[in-house]
XYZ file of C-alpha atoms in Angstrom:
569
model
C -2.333 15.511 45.669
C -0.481 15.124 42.685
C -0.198 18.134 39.864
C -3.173 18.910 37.234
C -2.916 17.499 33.939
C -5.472 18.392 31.171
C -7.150 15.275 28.803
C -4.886 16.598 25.602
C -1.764 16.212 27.872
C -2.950 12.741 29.219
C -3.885 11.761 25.706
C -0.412 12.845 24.179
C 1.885 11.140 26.604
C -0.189 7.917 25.929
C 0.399 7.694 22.641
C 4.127 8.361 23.063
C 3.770 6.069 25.858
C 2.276 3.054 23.423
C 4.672 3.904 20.935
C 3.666 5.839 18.776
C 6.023 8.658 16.807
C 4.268 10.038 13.917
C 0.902 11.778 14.065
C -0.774 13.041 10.351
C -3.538 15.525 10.443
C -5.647 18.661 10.132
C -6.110 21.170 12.952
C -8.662 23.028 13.862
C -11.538 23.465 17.114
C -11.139 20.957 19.394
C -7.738 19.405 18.811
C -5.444 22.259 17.978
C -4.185 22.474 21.755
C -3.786 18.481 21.374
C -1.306 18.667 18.508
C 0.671 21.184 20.640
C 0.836 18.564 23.165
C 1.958 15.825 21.056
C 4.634 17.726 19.919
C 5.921 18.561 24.011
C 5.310 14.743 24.438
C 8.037 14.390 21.527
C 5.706 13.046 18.823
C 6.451 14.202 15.052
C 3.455 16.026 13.862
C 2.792 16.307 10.108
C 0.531 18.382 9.074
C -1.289 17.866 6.306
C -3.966 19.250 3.538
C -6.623 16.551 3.659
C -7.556 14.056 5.805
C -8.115 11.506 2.990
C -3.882 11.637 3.001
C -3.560 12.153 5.792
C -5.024 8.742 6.956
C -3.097 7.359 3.777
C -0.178 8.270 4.612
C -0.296 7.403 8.452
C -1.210 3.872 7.538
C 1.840 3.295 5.290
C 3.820 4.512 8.115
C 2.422 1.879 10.379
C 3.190 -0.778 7.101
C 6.793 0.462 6.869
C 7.705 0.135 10.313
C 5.898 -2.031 11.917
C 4.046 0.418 14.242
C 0.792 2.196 14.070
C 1.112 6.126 13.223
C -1.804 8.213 14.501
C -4.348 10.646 12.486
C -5.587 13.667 14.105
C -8.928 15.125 12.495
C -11.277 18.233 13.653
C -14.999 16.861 14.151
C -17.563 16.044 11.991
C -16.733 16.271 8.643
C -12.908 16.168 9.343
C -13.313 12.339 11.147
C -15.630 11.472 7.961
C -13.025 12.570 5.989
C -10.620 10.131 7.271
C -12.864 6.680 6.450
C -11.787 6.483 3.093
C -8.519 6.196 4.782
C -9.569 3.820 7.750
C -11.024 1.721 5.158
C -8.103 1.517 3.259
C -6.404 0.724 5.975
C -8.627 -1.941 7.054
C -8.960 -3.520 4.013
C -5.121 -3.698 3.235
C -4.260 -4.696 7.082
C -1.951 -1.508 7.771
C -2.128 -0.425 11.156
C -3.238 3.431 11.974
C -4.677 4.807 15.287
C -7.498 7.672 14.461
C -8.286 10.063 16.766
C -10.852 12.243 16.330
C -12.092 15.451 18.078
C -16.057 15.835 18.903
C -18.542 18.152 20.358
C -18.835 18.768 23.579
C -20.918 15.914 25.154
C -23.300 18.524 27.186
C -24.142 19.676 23.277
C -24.627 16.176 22.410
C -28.825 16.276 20.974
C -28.982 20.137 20.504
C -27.302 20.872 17.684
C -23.753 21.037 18.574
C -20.953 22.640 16.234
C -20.157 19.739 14.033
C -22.283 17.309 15.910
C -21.616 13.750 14.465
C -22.274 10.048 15.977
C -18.698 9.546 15.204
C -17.894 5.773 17.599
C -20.725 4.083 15.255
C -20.032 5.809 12.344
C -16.424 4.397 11.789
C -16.869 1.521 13.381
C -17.717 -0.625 10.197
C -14.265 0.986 8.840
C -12.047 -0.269 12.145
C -11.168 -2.706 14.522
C -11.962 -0.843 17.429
C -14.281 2.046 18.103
C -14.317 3.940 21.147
C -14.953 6.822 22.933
C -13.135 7.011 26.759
C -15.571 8.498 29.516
C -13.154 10.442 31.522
C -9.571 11.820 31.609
C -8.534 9.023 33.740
C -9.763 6.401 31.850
C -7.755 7.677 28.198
C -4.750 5.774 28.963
C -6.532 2.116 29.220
C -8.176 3.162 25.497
C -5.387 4.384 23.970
C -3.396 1.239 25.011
C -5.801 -1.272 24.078
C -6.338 0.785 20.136
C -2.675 0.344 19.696
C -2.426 -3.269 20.283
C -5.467 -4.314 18.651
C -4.649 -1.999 15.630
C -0.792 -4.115 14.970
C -2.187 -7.765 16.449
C -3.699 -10.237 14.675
C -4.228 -9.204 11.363
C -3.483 -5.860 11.598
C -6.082 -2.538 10.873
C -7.510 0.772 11.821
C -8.839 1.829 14.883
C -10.727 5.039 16.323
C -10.256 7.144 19.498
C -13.300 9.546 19.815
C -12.414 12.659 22.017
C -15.279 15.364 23.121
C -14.001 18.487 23.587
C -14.498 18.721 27.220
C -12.596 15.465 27.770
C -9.585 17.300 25.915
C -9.822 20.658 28.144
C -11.221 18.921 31.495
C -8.045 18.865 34.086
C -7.573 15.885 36.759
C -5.166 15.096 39.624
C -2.454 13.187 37.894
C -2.847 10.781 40.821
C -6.199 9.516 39.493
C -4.280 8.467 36.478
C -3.912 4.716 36.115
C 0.168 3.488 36.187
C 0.316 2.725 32.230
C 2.246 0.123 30.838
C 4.674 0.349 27.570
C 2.947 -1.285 24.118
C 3.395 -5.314 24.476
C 5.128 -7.804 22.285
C 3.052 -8.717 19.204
C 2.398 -12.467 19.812
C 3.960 -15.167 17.366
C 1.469 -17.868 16.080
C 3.326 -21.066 15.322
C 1.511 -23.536 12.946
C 0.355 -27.105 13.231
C 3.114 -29.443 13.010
C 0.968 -31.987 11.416
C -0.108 -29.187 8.991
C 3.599 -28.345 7.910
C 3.966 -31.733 6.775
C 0.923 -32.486 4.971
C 1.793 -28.849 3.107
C 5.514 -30.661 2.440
C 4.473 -33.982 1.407
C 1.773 -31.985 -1.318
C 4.365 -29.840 -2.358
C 6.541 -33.204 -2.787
C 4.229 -34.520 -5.105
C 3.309 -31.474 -7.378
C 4.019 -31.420 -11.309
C 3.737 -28.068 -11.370
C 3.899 -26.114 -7.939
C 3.545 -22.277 -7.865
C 4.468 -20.248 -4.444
C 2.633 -17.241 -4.289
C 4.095 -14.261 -2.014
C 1.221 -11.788 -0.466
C 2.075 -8.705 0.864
C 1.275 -10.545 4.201
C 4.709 -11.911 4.085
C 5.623 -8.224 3.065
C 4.429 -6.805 6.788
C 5.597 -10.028 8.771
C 9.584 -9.079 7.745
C 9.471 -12.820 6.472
C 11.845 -12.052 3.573
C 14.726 -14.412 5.089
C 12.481 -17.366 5.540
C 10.920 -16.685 1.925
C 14.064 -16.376 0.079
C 16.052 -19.196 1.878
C 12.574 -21.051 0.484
C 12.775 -20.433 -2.616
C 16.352 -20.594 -3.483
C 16.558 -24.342 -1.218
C 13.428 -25.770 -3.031
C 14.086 -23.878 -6.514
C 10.315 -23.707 -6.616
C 8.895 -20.960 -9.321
C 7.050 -17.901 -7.029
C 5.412 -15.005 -8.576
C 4.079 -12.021 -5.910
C 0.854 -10.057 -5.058
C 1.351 -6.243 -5.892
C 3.176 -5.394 -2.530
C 4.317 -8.729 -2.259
C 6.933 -7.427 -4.366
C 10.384 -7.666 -3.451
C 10.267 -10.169 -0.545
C 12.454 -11.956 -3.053
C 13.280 -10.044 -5.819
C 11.608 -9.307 -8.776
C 15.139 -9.881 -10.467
C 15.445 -13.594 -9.491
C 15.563 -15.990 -11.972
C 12.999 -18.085 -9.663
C 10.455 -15.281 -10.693
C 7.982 -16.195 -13.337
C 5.860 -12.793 -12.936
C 5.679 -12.583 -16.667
C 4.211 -15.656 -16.990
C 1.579 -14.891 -14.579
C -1.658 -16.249 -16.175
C -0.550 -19.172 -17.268
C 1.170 -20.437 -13.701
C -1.990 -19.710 -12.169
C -4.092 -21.249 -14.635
C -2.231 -24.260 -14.785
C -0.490 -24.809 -11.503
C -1.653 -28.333 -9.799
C -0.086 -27.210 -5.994
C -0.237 -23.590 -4.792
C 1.873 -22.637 -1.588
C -0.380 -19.137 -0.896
C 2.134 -17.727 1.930
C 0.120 -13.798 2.735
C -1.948 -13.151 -0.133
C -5.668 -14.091 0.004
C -7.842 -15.437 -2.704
C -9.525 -12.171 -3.527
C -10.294 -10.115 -6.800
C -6.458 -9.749 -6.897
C -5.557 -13.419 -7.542
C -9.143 -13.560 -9.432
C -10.911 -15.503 -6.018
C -8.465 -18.879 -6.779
C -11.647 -20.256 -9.000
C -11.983 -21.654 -12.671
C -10.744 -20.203 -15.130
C -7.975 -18.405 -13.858
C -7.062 -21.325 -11.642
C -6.778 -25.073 -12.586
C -10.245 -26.787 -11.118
C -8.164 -29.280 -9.626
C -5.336 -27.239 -8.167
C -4.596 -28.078 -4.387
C -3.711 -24.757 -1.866
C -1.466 -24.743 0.770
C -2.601 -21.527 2.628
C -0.367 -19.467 5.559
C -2.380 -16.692 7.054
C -2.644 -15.086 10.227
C -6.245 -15.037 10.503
C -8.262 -18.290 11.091
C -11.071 -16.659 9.393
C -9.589 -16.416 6.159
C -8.748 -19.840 5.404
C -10.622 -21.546 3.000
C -12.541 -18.296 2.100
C -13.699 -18.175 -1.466
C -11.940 -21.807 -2.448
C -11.403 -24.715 -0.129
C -7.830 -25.090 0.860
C -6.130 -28.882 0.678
C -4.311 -27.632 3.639
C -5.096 -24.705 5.541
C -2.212 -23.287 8.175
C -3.345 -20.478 10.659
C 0.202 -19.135 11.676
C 2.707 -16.636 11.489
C 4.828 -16.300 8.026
C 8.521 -16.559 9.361
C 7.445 -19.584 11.705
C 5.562 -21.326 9.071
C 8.028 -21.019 6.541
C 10.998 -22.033 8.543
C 9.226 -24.726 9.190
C 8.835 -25.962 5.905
C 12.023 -25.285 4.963
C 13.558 -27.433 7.517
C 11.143 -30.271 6.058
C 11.845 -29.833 2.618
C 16.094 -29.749 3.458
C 15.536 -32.962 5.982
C 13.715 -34.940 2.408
C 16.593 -32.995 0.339
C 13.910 -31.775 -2.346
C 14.485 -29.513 -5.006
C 12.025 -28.874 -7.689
C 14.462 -29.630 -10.642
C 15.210 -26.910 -13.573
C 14.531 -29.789 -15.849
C 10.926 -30.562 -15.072
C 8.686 -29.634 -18.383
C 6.955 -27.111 -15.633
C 10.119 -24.775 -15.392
C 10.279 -25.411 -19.145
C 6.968 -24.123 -20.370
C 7.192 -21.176 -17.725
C 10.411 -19.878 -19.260
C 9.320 -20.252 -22.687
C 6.005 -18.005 -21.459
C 8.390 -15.775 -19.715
C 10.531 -14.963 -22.622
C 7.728 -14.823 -25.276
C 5.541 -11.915 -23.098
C 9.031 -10.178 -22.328
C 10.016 -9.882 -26.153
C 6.434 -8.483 -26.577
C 7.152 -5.786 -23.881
C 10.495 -5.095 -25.280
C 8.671 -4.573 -28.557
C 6.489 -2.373 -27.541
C 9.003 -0.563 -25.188
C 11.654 0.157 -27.856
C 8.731 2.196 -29.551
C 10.388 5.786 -28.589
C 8.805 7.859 -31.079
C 6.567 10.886 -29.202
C 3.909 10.538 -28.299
C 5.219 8.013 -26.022
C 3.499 4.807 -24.637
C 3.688 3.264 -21.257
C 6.115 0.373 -22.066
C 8.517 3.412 -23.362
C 8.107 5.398 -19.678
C 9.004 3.060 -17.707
C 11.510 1.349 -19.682
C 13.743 4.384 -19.179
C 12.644 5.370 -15.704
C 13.663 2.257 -14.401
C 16.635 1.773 -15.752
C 17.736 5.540 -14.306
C 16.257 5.562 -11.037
C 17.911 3.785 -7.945
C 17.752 0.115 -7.294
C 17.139 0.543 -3.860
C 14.136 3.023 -4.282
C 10.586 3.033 -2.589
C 8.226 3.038 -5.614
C 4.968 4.429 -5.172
C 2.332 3.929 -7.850
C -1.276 4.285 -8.395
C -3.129 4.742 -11.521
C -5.381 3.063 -13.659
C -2.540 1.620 -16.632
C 0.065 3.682 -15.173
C 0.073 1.377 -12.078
C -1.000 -1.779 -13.652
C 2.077 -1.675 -16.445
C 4.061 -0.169 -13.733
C 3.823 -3.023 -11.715
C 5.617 -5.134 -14.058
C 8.408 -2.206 -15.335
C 9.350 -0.520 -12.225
C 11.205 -3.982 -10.857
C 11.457 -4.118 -6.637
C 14.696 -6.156 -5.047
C 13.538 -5.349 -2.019
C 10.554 -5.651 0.575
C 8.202 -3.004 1.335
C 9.306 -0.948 -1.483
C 6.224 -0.818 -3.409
C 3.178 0.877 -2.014
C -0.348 1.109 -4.193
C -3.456 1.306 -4.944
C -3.412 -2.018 -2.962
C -6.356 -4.532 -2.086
C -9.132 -1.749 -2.108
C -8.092 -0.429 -5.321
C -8.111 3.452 -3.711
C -7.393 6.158 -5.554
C -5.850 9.088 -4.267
C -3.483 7.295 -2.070
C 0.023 8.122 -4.002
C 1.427 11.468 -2.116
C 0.543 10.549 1.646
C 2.138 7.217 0.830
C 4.896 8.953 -0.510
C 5.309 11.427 2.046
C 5.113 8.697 4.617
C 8.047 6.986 2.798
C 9.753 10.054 2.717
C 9.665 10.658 6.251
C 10.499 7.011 7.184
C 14.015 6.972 4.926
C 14.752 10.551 6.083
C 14.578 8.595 9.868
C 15.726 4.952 9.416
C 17.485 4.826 5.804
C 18.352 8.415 4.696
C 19.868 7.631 2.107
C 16.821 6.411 0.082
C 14.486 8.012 -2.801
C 11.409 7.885 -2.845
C 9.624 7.852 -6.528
C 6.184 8.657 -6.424
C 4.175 7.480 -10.126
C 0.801 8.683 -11.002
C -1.784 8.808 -13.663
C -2.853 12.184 -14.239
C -6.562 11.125 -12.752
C -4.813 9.584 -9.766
C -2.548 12.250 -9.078
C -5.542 15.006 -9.033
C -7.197 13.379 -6.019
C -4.548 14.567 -3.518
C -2.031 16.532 -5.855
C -2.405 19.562 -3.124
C 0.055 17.172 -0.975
C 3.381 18.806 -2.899
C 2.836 21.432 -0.527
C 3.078 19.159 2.189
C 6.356 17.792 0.636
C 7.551 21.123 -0.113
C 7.039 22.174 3.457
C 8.895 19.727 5.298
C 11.335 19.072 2.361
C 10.898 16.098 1.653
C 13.049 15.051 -1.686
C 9.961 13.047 -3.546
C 10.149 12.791 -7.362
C 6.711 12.849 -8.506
C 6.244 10.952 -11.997
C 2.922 12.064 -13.658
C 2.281 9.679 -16.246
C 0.163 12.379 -18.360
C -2.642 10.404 -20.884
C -5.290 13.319 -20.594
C -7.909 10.971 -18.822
C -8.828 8.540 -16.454
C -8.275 5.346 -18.624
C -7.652 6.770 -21.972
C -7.658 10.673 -23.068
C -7.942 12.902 -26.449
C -6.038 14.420 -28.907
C -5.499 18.192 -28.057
C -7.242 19.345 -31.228
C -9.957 17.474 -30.822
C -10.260 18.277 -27.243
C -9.770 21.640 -28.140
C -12.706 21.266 -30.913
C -14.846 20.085 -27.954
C -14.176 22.846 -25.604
C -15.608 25.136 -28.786
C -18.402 23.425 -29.681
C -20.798 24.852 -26.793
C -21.943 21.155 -25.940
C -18.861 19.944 -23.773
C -20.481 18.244 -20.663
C -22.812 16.514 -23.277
C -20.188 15.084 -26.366
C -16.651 15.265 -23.895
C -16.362 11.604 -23.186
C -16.875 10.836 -19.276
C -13.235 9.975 -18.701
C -11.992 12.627 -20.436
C -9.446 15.809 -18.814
C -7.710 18.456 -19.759
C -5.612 17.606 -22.485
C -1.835 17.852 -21.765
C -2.301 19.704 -18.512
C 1.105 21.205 -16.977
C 0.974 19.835 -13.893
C 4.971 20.669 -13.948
C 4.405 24.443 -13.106
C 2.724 23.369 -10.253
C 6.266 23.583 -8.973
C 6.406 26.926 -9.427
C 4.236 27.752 -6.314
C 7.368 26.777 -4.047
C 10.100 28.767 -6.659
C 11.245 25.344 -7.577
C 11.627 23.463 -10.998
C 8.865 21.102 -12.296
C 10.118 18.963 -16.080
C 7.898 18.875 -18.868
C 8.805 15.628 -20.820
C 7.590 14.708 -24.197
C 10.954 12.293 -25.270
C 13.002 9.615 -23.777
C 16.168 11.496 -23.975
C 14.038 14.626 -22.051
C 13.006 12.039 -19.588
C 16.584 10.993 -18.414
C 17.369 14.382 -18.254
C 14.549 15.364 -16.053
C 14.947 12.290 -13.555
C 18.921 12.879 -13.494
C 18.302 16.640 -12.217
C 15.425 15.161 -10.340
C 17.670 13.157 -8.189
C 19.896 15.844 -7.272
C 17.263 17.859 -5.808
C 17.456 17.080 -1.869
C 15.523 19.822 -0.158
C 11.811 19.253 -1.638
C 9.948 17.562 -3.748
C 9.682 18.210 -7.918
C 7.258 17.320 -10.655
C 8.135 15.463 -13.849
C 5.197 15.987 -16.400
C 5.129 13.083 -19.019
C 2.909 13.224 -21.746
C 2.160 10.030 -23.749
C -0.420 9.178 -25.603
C -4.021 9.669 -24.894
C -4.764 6.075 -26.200
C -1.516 4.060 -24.968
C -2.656 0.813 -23.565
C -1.488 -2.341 -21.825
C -0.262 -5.263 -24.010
C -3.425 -7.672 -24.891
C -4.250 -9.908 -22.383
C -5.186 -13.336 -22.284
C -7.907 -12.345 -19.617
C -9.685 -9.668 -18.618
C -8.079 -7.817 -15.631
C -10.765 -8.568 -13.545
C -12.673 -11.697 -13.014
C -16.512 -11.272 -13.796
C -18.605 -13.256 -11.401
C -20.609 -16.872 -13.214
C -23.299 -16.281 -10.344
């Protein structure tokens, strides 16, 4: 006879077991002696003010390193809190491990507290949905979540746990002999595919490589860079594709985006998919006739939406090196001279004296271009950015510059809201234990930042040095003027005349600060900005606010396209 062990103790020293070091959450009946025990098992518990970020922020953990972070949720509505999160995660292929607390099963059909069909109910969010029958059998579960949640293409998976499963005691001898978390498998590609994708690219006019945040994940930035500076081919990247080479290279033709998709002839797609993001790969975005060379993990995805001229299931870093090794074996290089690098330049230069135009435009109220001009140029180079927004992110996204990968986190490919602070408190955490010496800049809209704002007591708690940018506009895509807001307010008919994407004009989300006794910035100038982000940066033991105000009817440069592509069907 071995010693009695209760289901929140076997549970616990699984996950530590598997791997796994942080665990986000919300407490409360039946998991609140489980978080205790993940703490003796030496797991970092964070605890948080919303499941929602608490889910976000787990899953950018499991982005940044490599390895799933767990969510622990009360039951019922705490676990259906946590699917906007799974399907975030899902959707963006960020590994997270859920675990959820549930009724007692002898409740199960009588009206238990919080009763909830919780397995089925996420399992259209997740890879894996489960729910282990016994004590002894948690260990087998928990293993399997972990590795399906980082192989493959990565996700979210769910661990359902009753609460007399948690509480019920075994012989530790009836306790399967569990096993560490296995290798993640490479997939190496079709040789015959690499050199079809060479010979293509040998033959391309005008050849684009696009950089997904798939490469991002894989840690394929050596085998994209030594790419792109061997083969001198033009790349532009996905959102969080930034920074796998940098957004600095002269190789880079983001600002000339629309017109190297539109009239590329040979795509290299290496991590990115053809979704709403890169506008499905179809007419008129993309050239009719353009050929794709696509590198994915996931069978399934090739050829979705377009039909790929060649279509590579493997790995990043060993398709790439691959290629590479090709293309130096033919000595190719896509020459600076070609009319293609000529025209992209010319594009390049011609949108950036637009944004320069509309940046050097410093007079209050301020516009976007004008924010993050002078952010970015005093904020560190080696920074994670976090961004989500409506404008704020989009304009952000070509302003806030990344040099390296995994330094951008946002909205991402299921445009959530909401997601800012638990990413940022995630990237927080993961400098303060593998690069301390890293900021983390968080950038919001004023609509984005209200879906999870509550989080800078979570920062503030576990001092986490975050500089939250609010990029204030008064609304959700554009705001109004405070006299006519306040002329609104008066009139008696507010919910009826107040336009629907309308808020509180110039709120001081600043003195929000002021909660924890520390400083929040209320910015209305350039030179007030600098100011605020210089003391900003010398705050190390918490977070801070920096309140910018521009104006309620700033936009984005024209465009030569919508933003999104509207379906012909």
């Amino acid at each position: 006879m071995g010693e009695e062990v209760d289901g929140n103790t076997v549970l616990a020293q699984s996950l530590k077991q598997q791997g796994v070091e942080f665990i986000f959450g919300i407490i409360g009946y039946p998991v609140i002696e489980l978080s205790m025990a993940l703490q003796m098992a030496d797991i970092h518990y964070v605890g948080m003010r919303n499941e929602q970020a608490a889910c976000y922020a787990a899953q950018a953990l499991g982005y940044l390193t490599g390895n799933p972070a767990g969510v622990l949720c009360v039951s019922g509505p705490g676990v259906l809190h946590t699917f906007a999160g799974m399907a975030n995660a899902q959707i963006n292929c960020w590994p997270v491990v859920v675990i959820g607390g549930s009724s007692p099963q002898d409740h199960e059909g009588i009206g238990g507290f919080q009763e909830c069909n919780q397995v089925e109910l996420a399992r259209p969010y997740c890879k894996y949905s489960a729910r282990p029958p016994s004590v002894s059998l948690i260990p087998l579960h928990v293993e399997k979540a972990v590795r399906l949640s980082k192989n493959g293409r990565p996700g979210a998976v769910y661990l359902d746990f009753p609460a007399n499963i948690l509480s019920a005691k075994v012989d530790s001898t009836t306790i399967p002999r569990q096993y560490g978390p296995t290798e993640i498998p490479l997939i190496y590609p079709d040789p015959v595919k690499i050199q079809e994708a060479v010979e293509l690219l040998g033959q391309a006019k005008r050849p684009l490589v696009i950089v997904g945040k798939g490469a991002a994940y894989s840690r394929a930035e050596k085998e994209v860079n030594e790419l792109i500076n061997a083969s001198n081919l033009p790349f532009l990247a996905t959102p969080m594709g930034k920074g796998v080479v940098p957004d600095t290279s002269d190789r880079c033709i983001g600002p000339a985006r629309s017109l190297a998709l539109q009239k590329a002839d040979v795509i290299l797609l290496l991590g990115a998919r053809l979704n709403w993001i890169l506008h499905f790969g179809r007419p008129e975005r993309f050239s009719p006739d353009v050929k794709v060379i696509q590198i994915d993990i996931l069978a399934e995805e090739l050829h979705n939406s377009v039909k790929s001229a060649v279509a590579i299931q493997s790995d990043i870093k060993t398709a790439v090196s691959q290629i590479v090794d090709s293309l130096k074996q033919k000595k190719f290089e896509f020459s600076s001279s070609e009319e293609w690098w000529k025209v992209l330049k010319r594009k390049c230069e011609d949108n950036r004296k637009i944004v320069d135009g509309m940046a050097s435009d410093v007079q209050p109220p301020l516009n976007y271009y004008a924010v993050f001009k002078n952010l970015y140029e005093n904020i560190p180079e080696d920074c994670i950015i976090v961004s989500e927004g409506a404008n704020t992110m989009d304009i952000g996204r070509s302003m806030l510059l990344n040099k390296l990968p995994r330094h951008r986190l946002d909205a991402g490919t299921f445009g959530t809201m909401g997601v800012g602070p638990g990413f940022a408190i995630a990237a927080a955490l993961y400098c303060r234990h593998y690069e301390p010496k890293k900021r983390v800049i968080c950038v919001e809209g004023d609509s984005a930042f209200g879906f999870s704002g509550m989080e800078i007591e979570t920062m503030a708690r576990y001092k986490l040095p975050i500089t939250v940018v609010v990029v204030n506009n008064s609304g959700i895509y554009t705001g109004m003027e405070p006299e006519v807001f306040k002329d609104i307010q008066d009139s008696g008919e507010i919910t009826k005349v107040t336009p629907p994407g309308c808020l509180s004009s110039c709120t001081r989300y600043d003195n929000m600060m002021a909660l924890f006794g520390k400083p929040g910035f209320f910015v209305q100038t350039v030179p007030e900005l600098k100011e605020a982000i210089g003391q900003a940066l010398k705050i190390e033991d918490g977070p801070t606010v920096i309140n910018v105000i521009i104006n309620p009817t700033a936009d984005r440069k024209p465009q030569t396209f919508n933003w999104l592509t509207e379906s012909k069907l």
